[in-house]
PDB file of C-alpha atoms in Angstrom:
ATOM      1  CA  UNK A   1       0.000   0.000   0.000  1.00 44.00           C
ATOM      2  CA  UNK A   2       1.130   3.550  -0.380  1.00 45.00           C
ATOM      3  CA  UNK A   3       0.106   5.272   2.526  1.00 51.00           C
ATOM      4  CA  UNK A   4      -3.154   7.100   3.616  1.00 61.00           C
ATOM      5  CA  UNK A   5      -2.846   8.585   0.126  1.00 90.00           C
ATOM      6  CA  UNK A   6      -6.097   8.183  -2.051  1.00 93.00           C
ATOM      7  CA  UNK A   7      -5.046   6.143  -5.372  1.00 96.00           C
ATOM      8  CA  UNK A   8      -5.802   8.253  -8.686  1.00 96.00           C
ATOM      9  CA  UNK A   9      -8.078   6.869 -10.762  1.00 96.00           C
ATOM     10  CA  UNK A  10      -6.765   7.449 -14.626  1.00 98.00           C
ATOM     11  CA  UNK A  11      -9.886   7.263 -17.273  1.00 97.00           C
ATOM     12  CA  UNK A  12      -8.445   5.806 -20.431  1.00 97.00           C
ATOM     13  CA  UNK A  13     -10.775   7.752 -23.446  1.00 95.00           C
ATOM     14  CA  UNK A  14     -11.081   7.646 -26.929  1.00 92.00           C
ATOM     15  CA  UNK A  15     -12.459   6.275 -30.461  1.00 88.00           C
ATOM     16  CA  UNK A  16     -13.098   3.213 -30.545  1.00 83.00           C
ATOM     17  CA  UNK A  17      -9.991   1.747 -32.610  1.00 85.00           C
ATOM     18  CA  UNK A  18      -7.503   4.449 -30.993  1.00 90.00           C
ATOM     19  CA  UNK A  19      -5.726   1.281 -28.801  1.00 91.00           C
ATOM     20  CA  UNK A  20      -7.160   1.702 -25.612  1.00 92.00           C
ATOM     21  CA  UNK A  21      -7.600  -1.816 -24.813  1.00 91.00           C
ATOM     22  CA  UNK A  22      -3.681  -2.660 -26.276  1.00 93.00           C
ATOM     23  CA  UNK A  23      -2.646   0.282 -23.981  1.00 96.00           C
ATOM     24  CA  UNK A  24      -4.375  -0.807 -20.949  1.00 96.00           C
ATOM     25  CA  UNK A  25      -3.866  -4.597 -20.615  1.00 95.00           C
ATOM     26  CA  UNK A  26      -0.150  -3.861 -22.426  1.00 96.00           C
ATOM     27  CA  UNK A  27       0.657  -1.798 -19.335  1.00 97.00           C
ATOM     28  CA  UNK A  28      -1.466  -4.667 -17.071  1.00 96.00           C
ATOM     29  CA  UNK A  29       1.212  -7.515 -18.520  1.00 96.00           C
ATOM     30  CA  UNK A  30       4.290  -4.599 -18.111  1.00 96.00           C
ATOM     31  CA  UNK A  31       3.660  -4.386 -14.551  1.00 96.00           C
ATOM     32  CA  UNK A  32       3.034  -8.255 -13.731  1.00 95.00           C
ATOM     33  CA  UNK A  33       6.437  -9.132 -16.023  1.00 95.00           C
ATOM     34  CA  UNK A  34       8.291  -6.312 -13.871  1.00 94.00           C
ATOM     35  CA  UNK A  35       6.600  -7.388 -10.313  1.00 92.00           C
ATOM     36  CA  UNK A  36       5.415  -3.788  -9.971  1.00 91.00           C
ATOM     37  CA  UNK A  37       4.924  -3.492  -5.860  1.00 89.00           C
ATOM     38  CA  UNK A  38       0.804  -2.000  -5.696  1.00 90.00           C
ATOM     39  CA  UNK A  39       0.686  -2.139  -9.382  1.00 95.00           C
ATOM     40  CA  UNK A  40      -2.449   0.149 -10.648  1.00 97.00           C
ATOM     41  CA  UNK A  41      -5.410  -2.099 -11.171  1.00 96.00           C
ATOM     42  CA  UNK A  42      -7.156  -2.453 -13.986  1.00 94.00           C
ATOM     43  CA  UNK A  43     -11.013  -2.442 -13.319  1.00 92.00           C
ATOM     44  CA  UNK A  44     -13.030  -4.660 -14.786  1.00 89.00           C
ATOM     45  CA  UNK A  45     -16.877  -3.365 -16.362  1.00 88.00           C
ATOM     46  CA  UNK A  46     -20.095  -5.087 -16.661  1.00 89.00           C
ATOM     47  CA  UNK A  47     -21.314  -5.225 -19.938  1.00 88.00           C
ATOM     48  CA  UNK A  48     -25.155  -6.067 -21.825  1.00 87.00           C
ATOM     49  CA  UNK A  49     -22.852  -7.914 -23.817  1.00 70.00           C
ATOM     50  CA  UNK A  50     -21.298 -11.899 -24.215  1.00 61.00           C
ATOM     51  CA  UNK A  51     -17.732 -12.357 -22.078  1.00 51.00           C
ATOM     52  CA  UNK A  52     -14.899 -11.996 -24.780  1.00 51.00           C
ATOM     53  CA  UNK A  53     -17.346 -10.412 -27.222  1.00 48.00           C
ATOM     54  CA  UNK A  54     -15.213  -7.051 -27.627  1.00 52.00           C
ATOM     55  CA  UNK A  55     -11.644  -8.638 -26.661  1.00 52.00           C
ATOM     56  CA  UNK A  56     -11.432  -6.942 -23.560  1.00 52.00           C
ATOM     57  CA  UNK A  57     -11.888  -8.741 -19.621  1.00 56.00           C
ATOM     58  CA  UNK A  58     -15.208  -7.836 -18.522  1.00 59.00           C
ATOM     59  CA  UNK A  59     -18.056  -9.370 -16.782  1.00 71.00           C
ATOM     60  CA  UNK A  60     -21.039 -10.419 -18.806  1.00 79.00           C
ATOM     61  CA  UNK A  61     -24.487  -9.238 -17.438  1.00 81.00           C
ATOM     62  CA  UNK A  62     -28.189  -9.238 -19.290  1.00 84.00           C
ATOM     63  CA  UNK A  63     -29.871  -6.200 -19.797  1.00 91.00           C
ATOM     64  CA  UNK A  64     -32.455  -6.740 -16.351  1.00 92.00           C
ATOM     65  CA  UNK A  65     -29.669  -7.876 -13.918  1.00 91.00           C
ATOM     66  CA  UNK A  66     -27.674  -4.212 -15.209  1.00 92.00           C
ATOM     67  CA  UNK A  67     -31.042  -2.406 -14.620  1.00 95.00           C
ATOM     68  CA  UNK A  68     -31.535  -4.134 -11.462  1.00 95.00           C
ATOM     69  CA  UNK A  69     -28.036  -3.092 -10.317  1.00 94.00           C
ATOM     70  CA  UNK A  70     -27.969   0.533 -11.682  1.00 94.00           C
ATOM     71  CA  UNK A  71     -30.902   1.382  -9.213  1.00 96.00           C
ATOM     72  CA  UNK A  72     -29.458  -0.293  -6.433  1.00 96.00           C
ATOM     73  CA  UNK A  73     -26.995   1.932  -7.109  1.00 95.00           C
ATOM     74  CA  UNK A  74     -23.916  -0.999  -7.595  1.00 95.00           C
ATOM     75  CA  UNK A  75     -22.194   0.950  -9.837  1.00 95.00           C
ATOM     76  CA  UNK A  76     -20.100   4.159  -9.300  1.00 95.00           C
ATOM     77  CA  UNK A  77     -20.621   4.931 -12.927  1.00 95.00           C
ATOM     78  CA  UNK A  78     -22.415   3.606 -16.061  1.00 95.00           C
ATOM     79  CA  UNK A  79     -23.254   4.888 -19.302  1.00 92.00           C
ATOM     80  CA  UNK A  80     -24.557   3.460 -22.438  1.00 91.00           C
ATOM     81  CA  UNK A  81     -23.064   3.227 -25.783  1.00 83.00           C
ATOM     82  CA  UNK A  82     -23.665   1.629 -29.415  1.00 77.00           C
ATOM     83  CA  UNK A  83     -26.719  -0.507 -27.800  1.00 84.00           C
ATOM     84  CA  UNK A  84     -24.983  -1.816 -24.860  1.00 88.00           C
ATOM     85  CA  UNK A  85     -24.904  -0.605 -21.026  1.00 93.00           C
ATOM     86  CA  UNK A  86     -21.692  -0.539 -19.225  1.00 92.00           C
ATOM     87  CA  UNK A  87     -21.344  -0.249 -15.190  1.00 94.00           C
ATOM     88  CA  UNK A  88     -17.949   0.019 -12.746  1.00 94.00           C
ATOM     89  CA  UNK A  89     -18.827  -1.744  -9.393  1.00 94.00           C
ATOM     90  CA  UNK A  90     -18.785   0.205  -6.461  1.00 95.00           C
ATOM     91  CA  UNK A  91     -16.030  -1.198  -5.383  1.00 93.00           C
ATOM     92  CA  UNK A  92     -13.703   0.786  -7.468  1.00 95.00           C
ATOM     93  CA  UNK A  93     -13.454   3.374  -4.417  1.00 93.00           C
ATOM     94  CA  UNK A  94     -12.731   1.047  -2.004  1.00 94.00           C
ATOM     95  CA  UNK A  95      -9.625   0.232  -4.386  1.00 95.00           C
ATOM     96  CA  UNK A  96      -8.790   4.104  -4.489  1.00 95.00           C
ATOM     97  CA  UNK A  97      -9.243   3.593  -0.526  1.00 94.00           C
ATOM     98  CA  UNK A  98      -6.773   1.380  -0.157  1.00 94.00           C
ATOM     99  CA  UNK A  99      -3.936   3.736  -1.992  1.00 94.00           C
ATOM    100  CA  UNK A 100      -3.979   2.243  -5.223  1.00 95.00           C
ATOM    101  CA  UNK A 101      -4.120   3.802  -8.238  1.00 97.00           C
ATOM    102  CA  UNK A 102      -7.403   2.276 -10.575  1.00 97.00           C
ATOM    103  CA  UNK A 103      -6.994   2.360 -14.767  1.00 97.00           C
ATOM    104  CA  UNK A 104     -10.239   2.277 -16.368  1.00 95.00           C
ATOM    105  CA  UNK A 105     -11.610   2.587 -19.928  1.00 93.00           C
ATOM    106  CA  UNK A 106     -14.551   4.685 -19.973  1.00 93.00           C
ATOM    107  CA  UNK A 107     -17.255   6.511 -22.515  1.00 89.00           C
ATOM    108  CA  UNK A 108     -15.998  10.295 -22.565  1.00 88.00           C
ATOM    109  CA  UNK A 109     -19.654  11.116 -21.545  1.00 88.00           C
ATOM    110  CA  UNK A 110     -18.926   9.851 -18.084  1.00 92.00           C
ATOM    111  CA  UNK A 111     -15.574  12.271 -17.398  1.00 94.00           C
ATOM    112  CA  UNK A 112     -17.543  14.479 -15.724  1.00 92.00           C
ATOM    113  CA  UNK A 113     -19.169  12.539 -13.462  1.00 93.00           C
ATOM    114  CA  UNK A 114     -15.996  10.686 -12.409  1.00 94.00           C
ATOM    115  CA  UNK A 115     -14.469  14.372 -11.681  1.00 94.00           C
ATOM    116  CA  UNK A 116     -17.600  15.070  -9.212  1.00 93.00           C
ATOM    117  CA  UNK A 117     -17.781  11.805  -7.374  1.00 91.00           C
ATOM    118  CA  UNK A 118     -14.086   9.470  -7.938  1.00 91.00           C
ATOM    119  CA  UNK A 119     -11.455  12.542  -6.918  1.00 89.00           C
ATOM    120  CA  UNK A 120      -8.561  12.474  -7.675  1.00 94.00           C
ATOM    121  CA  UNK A 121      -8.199  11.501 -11.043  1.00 95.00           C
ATOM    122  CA  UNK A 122      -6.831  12.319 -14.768  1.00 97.00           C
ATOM    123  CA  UNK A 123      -7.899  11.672 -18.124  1.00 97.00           C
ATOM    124  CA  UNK A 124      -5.238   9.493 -20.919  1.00 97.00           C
ATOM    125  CA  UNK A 125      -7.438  11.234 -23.797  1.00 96.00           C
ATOM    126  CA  UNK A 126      -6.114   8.574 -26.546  1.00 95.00           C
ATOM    127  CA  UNK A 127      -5.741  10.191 -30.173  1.00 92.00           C
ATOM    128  CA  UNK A 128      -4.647   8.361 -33.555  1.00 92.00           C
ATOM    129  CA  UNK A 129      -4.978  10.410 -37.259  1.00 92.00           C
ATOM    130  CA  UNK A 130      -8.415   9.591 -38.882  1.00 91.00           C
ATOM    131  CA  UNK A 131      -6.909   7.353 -41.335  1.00 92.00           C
ATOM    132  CA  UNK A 132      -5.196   5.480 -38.912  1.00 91.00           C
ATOM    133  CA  UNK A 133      -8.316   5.189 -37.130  1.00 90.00           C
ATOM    134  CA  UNK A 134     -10.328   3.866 -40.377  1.00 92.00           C
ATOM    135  CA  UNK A 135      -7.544   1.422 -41.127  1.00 91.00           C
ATOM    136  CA  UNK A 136      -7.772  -0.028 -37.217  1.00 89.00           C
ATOM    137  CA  UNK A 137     -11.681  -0.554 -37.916  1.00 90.00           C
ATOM    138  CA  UNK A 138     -11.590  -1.926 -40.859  1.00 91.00           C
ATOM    139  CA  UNK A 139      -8.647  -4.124 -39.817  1.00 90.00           C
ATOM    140  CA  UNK A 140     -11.387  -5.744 -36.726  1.00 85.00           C
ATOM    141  CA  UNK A 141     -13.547  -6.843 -38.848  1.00 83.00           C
ATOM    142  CA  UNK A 142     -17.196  -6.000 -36.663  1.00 81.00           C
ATOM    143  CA  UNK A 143     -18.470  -2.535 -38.338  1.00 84.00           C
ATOM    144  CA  UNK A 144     -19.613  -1.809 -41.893  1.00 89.00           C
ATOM    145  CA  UNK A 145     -18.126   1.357 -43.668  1.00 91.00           C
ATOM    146  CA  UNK A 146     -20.777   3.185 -42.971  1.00 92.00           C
ATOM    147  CA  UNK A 147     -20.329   2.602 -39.200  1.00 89.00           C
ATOM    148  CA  UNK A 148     -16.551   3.340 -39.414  1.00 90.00           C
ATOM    149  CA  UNK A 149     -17.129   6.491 -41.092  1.00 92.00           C
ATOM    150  CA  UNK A 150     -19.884   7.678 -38.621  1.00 89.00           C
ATOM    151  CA  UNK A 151     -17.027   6.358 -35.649  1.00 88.00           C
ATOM    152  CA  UNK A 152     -14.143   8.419 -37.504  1.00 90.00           C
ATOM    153  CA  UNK A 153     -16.917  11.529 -37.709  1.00 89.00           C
ATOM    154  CA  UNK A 154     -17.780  11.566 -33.793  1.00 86.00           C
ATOM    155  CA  UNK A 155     -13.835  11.055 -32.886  1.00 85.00           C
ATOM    156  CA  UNK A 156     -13.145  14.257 -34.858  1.00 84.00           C
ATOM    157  CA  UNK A 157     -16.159  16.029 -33.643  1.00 82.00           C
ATOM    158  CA  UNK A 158     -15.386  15.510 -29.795  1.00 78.00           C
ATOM    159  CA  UNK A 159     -12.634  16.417 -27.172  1.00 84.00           C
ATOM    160  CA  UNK A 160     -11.731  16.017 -24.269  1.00 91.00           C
ATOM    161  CA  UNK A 161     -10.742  19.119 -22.104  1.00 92.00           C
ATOM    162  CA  UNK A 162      -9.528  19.675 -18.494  1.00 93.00           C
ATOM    163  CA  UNK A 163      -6.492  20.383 -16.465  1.00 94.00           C
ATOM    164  CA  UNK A 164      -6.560  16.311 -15.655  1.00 96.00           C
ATOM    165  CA  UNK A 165      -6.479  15.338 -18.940  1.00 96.00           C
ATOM    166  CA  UNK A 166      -3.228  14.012 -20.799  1.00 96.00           C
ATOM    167  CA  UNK A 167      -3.540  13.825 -24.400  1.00 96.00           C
ATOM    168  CA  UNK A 168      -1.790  10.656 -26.051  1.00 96.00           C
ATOM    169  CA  UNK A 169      -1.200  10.408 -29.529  1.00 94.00           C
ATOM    170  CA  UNK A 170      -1.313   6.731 -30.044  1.00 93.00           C
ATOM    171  CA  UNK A 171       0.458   6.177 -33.799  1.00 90.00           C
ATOM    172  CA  UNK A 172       4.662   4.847 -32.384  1.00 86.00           C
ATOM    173  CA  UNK A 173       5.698   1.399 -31.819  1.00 94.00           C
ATOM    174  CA  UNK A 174       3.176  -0.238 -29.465  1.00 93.00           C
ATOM    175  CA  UNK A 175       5.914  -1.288 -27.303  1.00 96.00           C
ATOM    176  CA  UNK A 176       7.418   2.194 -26.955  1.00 96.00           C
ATOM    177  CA  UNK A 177       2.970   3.516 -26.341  1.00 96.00           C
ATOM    178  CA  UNK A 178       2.868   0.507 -23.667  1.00 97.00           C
ATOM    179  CA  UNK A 179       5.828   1.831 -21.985  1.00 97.00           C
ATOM    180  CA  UNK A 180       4.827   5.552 -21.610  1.00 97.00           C
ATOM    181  CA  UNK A 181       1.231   4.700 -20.881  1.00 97.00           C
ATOM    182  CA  UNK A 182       2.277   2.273 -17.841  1.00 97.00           C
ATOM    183  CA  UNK A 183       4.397   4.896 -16.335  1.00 96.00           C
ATOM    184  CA  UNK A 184       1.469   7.346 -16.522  1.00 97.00           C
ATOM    185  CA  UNK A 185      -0.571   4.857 -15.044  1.00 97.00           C
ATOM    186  CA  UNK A 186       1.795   5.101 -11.880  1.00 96.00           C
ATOM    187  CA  UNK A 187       1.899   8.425 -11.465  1.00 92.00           C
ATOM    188  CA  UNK A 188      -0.558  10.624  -8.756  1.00 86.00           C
ATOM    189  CA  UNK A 189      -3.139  12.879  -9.611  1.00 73.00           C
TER     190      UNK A 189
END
C-alpha cells in the first residue's frame, strides 16, 4: 500500500480503434512481467454484452440484472453506448481507498461525473490520425463502412478538455505507447 494517500483513478478515453484496450492490458502484462509493488489495477466493467465479445476482460451481465443493479446503485458509474450498457462496481473506491491507483476505460460522456464523485483523477485522452483510425476498424472486422465512417466523424467532432487530462497520440511502436502509458498509469493525480 502507499500510505493514507487516495489512489488516482486514470480514465483511459477515446475512439473506438484508438488502442485503448492494447494500452491498458499492455501496461497490465508490463507491470506483472516487472513485479510492480501495488501495481495500478485495472477495473473490470459489466457489460449487456457476451464475455470476450469485444476482446477486452469484462463481466457479462443481461440487460435486467444491469437495470436491477444501476438502481441499487452498484455501480459508481455507467453509461450506455452503441446498444450496450456498461457499469464500474462500487467497489472501485474502495480500491482508491486502499492507496492504489485504478486504470479504467470509460465513454468520454462519463468524465464528468468521475471528476464530481471518484477525486482524484486524470484523463489518458487517446488520439490516432483519422486514417489510422479507419484502417484499425476496418482491420477488426465488426463494423460496416458506414459505421466506421460515422465512428471516424464523432472522434473528430469531440474532445476532451480539463487540467486532468493528458492527451496521447497513439500512432509509435506499441511497445514504446505501452511503456509511456504504464508509467502514466503510476503516477498521482
Amino acid at each position: 500500500m502507499r500510505g493514507d494517500a487516495r489512489g488516482t483513478l486514470w480514465l483511459v478515453v477515446g475512439p473506438s480503434g484508438s488502442g485503448k484496450d492494447t494500452l491498458i492490458y499492455g501496461a497490465e502484462d508490463l507491470f506483472a512481467k516487472r513485479g510492480v509493488d501495488n501495481a495500478p489495477v485495472v477495473q473490470r466493467r459489466e457489460i449487456t454484452r457476451t464475455a470476450g465479445a469485444g476482446g477486452e476482460d469484462s463481466s457479462e451481465v443481461d440487460v435486467a440484472t444491469f437495470e436491477e443493479r444501476r438502481a441499487a446503485g452498484a455501480y459508481a458509474l455507467w453509461w450506455a453506448a452503441h446498444g450496450l450498457f456498461y457499469g464500474v462496481p462500487r467497489s472501485v473506491d474502495d480500491v482508491l481507498g486502499s492507496g492504489r491507483n485504478v486504470i479504467l476505460n470509460v465513454s468520454r460522456g462519463v468524465i464528468y461525473t468521475a471528476r464530481e464523485t471518484l477525486a482524484p483523477m486524470r484523463v489518458l485522452s487517446i488520439s490516432v490520425p483519422s486514417d489510422v483510425l479507419r484502417e484499425r476498424l476496418a482491420a477488426r472486422g465488426r463494423e460496416t463502412r458506414e459505421d466506421i465512417e460515422r465512428r471516424v466523424a464523432r472522434a473528430e467532432a469531440f474532445t476532451v478538455e480539463g487540467r486532468d487530462v493528458v492527451p496521447f497520440l497513439n500512432t509509435g511502436p506499441i511497445e514504446q505507447a505501452i511503456a509511456k502509458a504504464a508509467g502514466l498509469f503510476q503516477s498521482r493525480g
